[in-house]
Tab-separated table of C-alpha atoms in Angstrom:
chain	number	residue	atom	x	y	z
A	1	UNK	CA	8.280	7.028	13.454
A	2	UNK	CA	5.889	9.274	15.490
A	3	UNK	CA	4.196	7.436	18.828
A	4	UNK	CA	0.660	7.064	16.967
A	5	UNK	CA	2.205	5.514	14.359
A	6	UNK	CA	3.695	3.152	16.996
A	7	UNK	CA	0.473	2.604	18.508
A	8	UNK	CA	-0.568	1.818	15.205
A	9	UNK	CA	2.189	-0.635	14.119
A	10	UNK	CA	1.413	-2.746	17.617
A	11	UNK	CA	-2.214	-2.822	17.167
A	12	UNK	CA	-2.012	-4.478	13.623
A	13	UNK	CA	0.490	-6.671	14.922
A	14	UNK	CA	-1.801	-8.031	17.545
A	15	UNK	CA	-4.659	-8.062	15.343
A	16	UNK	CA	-1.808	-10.196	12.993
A	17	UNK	CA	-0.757	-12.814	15.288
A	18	UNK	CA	-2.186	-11.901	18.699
A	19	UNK	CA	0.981	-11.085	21.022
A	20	UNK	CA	4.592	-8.626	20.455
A	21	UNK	CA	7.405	-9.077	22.132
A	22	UNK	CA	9.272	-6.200	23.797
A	23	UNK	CA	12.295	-6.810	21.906
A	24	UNK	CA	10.673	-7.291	18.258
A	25	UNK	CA	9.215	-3.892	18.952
A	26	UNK	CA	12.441	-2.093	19.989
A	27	UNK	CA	14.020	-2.982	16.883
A	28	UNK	CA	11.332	-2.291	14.806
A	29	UNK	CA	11.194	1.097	16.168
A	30	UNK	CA	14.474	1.581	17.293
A	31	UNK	CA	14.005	2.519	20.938
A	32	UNK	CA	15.049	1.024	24.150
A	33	UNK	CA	13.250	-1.580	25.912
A	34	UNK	CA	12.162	0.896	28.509
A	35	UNK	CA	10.598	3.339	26.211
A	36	UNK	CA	8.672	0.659	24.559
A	37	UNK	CA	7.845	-0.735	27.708
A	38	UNK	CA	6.418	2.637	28.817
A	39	UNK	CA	4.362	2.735	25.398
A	40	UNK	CA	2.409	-0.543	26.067
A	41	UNK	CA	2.079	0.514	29.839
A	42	UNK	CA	0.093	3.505	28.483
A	43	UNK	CA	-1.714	1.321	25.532
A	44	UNK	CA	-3.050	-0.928	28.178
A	45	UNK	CA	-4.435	1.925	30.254
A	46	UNK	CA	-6.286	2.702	27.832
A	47	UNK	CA	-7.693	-0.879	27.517
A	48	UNK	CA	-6.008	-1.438	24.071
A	49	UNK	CA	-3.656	-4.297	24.483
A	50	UNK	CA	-2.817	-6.723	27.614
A	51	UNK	CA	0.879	-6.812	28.863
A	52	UNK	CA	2.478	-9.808	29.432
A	53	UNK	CA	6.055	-10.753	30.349
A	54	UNK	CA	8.209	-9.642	28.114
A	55	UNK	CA	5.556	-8.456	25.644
A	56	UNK	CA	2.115	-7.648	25.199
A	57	UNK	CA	-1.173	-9.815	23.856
A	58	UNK	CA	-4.279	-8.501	22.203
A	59	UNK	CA	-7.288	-7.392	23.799
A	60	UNK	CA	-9.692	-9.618	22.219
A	61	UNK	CA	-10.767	-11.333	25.331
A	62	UNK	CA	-11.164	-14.932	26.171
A	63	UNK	CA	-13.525	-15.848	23.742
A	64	UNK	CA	-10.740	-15.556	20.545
A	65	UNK	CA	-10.058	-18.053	18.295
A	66	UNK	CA	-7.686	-18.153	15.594
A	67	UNK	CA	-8.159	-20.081	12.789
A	68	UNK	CA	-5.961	-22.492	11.136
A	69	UNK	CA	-4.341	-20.842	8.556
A	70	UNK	CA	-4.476	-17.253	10.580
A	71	UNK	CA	-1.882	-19.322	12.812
A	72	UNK	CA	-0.006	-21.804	9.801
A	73	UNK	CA	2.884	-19.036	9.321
A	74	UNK	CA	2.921	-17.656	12.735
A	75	UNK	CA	6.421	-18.410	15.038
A	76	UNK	CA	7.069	-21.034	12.493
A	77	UNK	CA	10.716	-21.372	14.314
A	78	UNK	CA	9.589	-21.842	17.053
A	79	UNK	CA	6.687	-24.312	16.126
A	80	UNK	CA	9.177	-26.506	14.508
A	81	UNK	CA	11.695	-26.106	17.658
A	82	UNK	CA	8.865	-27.890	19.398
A	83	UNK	CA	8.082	-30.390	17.321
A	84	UNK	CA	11.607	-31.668	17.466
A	85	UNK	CA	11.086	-31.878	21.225
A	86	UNK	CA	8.424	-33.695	21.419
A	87	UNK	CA	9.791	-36.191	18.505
A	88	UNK	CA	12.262	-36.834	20.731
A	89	UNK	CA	10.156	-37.799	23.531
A	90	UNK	CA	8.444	-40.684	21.210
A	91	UNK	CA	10.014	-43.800	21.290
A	92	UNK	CA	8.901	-46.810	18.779
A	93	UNK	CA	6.137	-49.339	19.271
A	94	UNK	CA	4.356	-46.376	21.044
A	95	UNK	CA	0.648	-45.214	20.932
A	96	UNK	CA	-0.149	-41.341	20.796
A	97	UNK	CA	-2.362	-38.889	20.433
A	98	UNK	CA	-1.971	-35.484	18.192
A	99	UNK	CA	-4.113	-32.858	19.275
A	100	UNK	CA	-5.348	-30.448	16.227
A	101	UNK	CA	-2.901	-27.487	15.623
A	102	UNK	CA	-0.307	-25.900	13.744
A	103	UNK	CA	2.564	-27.195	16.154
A	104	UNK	CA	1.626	-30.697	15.633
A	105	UNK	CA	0.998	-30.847	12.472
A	106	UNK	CA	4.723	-30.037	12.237
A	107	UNK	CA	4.991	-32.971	14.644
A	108	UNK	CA	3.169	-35.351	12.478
A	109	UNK	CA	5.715	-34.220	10.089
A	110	UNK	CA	8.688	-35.462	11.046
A	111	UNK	CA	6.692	-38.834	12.225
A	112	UNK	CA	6.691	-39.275	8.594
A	113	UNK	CA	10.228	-38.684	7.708
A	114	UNK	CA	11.370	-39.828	11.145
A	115	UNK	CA	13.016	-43.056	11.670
A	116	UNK	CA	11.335	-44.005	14.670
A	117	UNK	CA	8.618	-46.726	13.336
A	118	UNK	CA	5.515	-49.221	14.559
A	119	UNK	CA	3.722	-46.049	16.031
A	120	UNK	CA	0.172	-45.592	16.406
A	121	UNK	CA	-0.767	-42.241	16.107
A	122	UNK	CA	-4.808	-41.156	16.842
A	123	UNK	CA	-6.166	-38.051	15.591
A	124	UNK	CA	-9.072	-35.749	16.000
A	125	UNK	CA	-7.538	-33.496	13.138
A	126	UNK	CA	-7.889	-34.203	9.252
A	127	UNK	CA	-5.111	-31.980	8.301
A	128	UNK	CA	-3.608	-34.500	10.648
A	129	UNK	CA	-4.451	-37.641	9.561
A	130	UNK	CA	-3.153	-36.441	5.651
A	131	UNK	CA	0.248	-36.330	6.436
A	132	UNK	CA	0.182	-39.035	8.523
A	133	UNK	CA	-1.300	-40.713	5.399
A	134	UNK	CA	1.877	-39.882	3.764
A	135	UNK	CA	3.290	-42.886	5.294
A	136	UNK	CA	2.255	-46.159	4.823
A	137	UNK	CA	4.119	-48.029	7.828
A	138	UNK	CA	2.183	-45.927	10.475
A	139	UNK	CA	-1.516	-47.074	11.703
A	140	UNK	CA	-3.263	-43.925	12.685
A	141	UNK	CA	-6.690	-43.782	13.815
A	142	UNK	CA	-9.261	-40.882	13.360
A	143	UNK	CA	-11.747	-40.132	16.079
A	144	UNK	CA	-14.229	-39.036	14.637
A	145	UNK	CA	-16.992	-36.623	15.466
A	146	UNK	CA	-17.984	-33.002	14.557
A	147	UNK	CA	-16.060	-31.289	12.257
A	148	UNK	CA	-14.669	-27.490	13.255
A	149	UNK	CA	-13.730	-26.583	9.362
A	150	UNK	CA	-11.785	-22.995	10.579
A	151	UNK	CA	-8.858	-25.476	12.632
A	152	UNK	CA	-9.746	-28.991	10.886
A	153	UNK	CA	-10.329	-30.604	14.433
A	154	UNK	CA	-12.882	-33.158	15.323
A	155	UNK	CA	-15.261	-32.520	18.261
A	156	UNK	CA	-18.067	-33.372	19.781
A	157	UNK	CA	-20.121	-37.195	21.440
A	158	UNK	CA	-18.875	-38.716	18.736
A	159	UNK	CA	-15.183	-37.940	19.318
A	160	UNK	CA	-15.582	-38.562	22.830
A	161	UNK	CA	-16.722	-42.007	22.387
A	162	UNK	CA	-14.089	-43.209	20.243
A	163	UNK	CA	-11.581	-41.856	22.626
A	164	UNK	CA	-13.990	-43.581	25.672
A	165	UNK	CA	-12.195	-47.081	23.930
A	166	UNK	CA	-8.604	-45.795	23.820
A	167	UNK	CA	-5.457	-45.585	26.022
A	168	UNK	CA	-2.176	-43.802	24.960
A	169	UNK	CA	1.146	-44.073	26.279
A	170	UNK	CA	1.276	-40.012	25.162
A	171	UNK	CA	-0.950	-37.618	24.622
A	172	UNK	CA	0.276	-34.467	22.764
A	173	UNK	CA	-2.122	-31.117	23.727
A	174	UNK	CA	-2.177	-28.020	22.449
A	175	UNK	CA	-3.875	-25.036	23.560
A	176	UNK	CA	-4.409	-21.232	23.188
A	177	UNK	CA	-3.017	-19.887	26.398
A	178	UNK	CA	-1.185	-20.773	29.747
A	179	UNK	CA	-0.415	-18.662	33.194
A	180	UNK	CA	0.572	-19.996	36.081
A	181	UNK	CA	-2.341	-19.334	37.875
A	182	UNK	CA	-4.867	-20.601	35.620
A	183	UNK	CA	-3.072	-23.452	33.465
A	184	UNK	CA	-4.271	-24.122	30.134
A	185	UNK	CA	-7.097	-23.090	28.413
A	186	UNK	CA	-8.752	-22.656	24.834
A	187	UNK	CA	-11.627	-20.337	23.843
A	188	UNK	CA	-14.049	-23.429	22.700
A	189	UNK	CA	-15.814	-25.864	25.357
A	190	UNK	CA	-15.846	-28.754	23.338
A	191	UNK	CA	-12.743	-28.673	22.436
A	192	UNK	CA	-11.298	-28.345	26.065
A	193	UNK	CA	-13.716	-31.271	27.044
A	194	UNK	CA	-11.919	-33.632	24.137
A	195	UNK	CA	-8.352	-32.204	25.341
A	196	UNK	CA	-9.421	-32.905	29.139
A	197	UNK	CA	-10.114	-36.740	27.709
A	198	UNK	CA	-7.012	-37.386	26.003
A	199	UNK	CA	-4.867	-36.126	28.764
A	200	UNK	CA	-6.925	-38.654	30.879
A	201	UNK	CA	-6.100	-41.525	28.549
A	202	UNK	CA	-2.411	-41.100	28.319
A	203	UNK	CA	-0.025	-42.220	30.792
A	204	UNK	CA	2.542	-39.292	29.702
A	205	UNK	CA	0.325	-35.463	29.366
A	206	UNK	CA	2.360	-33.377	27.359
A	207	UNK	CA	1.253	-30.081	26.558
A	208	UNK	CA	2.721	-27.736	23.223
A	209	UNK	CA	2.580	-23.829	23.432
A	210	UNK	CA	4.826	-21.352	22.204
A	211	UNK	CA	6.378	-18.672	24.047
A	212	UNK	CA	3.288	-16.127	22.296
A	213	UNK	CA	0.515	-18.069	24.788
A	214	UNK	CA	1.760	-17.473	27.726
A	215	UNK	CA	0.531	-14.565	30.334
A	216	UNK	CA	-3.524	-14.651	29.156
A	217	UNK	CA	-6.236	-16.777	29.558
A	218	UNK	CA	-8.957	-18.148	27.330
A	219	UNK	CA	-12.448	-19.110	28.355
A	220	UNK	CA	-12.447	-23.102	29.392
A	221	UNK	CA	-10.113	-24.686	31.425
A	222	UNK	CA	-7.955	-27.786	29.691
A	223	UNK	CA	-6.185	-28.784	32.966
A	224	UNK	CA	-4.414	-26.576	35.763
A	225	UNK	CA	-0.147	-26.671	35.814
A	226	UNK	CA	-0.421	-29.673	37.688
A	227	UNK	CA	-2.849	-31.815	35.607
A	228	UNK	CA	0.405	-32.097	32.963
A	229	UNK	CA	3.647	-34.152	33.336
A	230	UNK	CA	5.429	-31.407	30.187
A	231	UNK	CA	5.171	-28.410	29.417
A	232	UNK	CA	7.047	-28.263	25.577
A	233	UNK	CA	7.381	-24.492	24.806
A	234	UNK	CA	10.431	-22.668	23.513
A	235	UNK	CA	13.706	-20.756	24.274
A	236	UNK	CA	11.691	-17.489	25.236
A	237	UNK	CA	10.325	-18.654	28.232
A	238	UNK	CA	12.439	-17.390	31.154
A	239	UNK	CA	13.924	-19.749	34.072
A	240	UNK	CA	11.998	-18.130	36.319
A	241	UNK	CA	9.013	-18.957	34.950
A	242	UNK	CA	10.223	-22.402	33.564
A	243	UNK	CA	11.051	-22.968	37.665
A	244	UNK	CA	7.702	-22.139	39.124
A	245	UNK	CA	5.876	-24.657	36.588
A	246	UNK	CA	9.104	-27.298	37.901
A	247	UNK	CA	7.744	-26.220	41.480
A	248	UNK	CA	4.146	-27.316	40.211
A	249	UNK	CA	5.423	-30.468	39.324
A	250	UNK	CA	5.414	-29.991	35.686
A	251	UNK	CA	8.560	-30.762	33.504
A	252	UNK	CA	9.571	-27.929	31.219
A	253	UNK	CA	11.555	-28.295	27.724
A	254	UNK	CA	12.400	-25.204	25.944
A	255	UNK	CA	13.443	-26.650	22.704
A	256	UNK	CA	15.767	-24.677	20.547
């Protein structure tokens, strides 16, 4: 494979599903780490692509948004790996919150085919709510509000004041990128403004982002490293970085 056709194969993956890893792309092309790390050093001079540990993320900006099913088939493993995590950190007779987004939906997911029971599980997504719907033991409440049809989340004063009457003993975020200098952040005000609320009304903040989020930064702010109690990601992240959010104060699980 000649280096533009490299260039090439990276750029569609990032316009695909927004990051590469350094390994994926070593096998793909069948070059050391170090010569693929030397290609994205060069890509990002020239303003093409952002690196990030261990990788590299698109150059869209802060401002991207991916919609639901863009995102539905993306790190799938991974996704799941987390879900399983954060099952485990539900106990029964428990009230929590699901955040909109591919990870947990896969959540809500096993809370149907668990065998953990007498949960109440609140909503601002209506993919969401349908499989929760799947079983009939769980109450689940739906906040309400503006509808965003591209990720099936619920926004907006009318979210806001159904969640102005509720208290969870867990509140499961997600977001579209974390550093450690920024925290977590998403692309779309509103939406950060309905995360910043639920992580308010829950006496455990858990947030869930794959390994593919980390190293950028969106537009809005959802809460600095801090402003968390977990971090739920998965086996890529390295200690290192897993120890400097522990130094912050923030748990990390790197479900497998």
């Amino acid at each position: 494979m000649r280096q533009e056709e490299r260039r090439s194969y990276i750029l569609k993956q990032l316009n695909d599903k927004s990051s590469v890893t350094v390994s994926e792309l070593s096998e793909a092309f069948e070059l050391s780490e170090v010569s693929v790390r030397k290609l994205l050093v060069s890509m990002e001079q020239e303003g093409v692509l952002k690196r990030t540990w261990g990788g590299a993320v698109s150059a869209y900006g802060s401002l991207r948004e991916f919609s639901h099913q863009e995102k539905e088939f993306l790190h799938k493993e991974e996704k799941t790996a987390i879900a399983r995590a954060a099952y485990d950190c539900i106990s029964d007779g428990e009230a929590v919150f699901l955040d909109s987004g591919t990870t947990t939906i896969q959540l809500a997911r096993l809370m149907v085919t668990g065998p953990k029971r007498n949960i109440m599980v609140c909503t601002n997504s209506i993919h969401i709510a349908m499989e929760l719907s799947k079983a009939g033991d769980l109450q689940v409440i739906v906040t309400g509000g503006e509808l965003r049809a591209n990720i099936y989340s619920c926004v907006g004063s009318l979210a806001a004041a159904a969640l102005d009457q509720l208290y969870f003993d867990k509140g499961f975020v997600t977001g579209n990128h974390f550093t450690l200098e920024h925290g977590f952040t998403t692309p779309i005000p509103a939406e950060a403004e309905l995360k910043r609320q639920v992580l308010k009304a829950s006496k455990e903040k858990f947030i869930l982002m794959d390994y593919t989020k980390f190293g950028d930064d969106s537009l809005v702010s959802i809460a600095p490293p801090e402003g968390v109690d977990v971090l739920i990601t998965d086996w890529h992240m390295p200690k290192s970085v897993a120890d400097e959010f522990l130094a912050k104060g923030v748990k990390v699980i790197a479900a497998r």
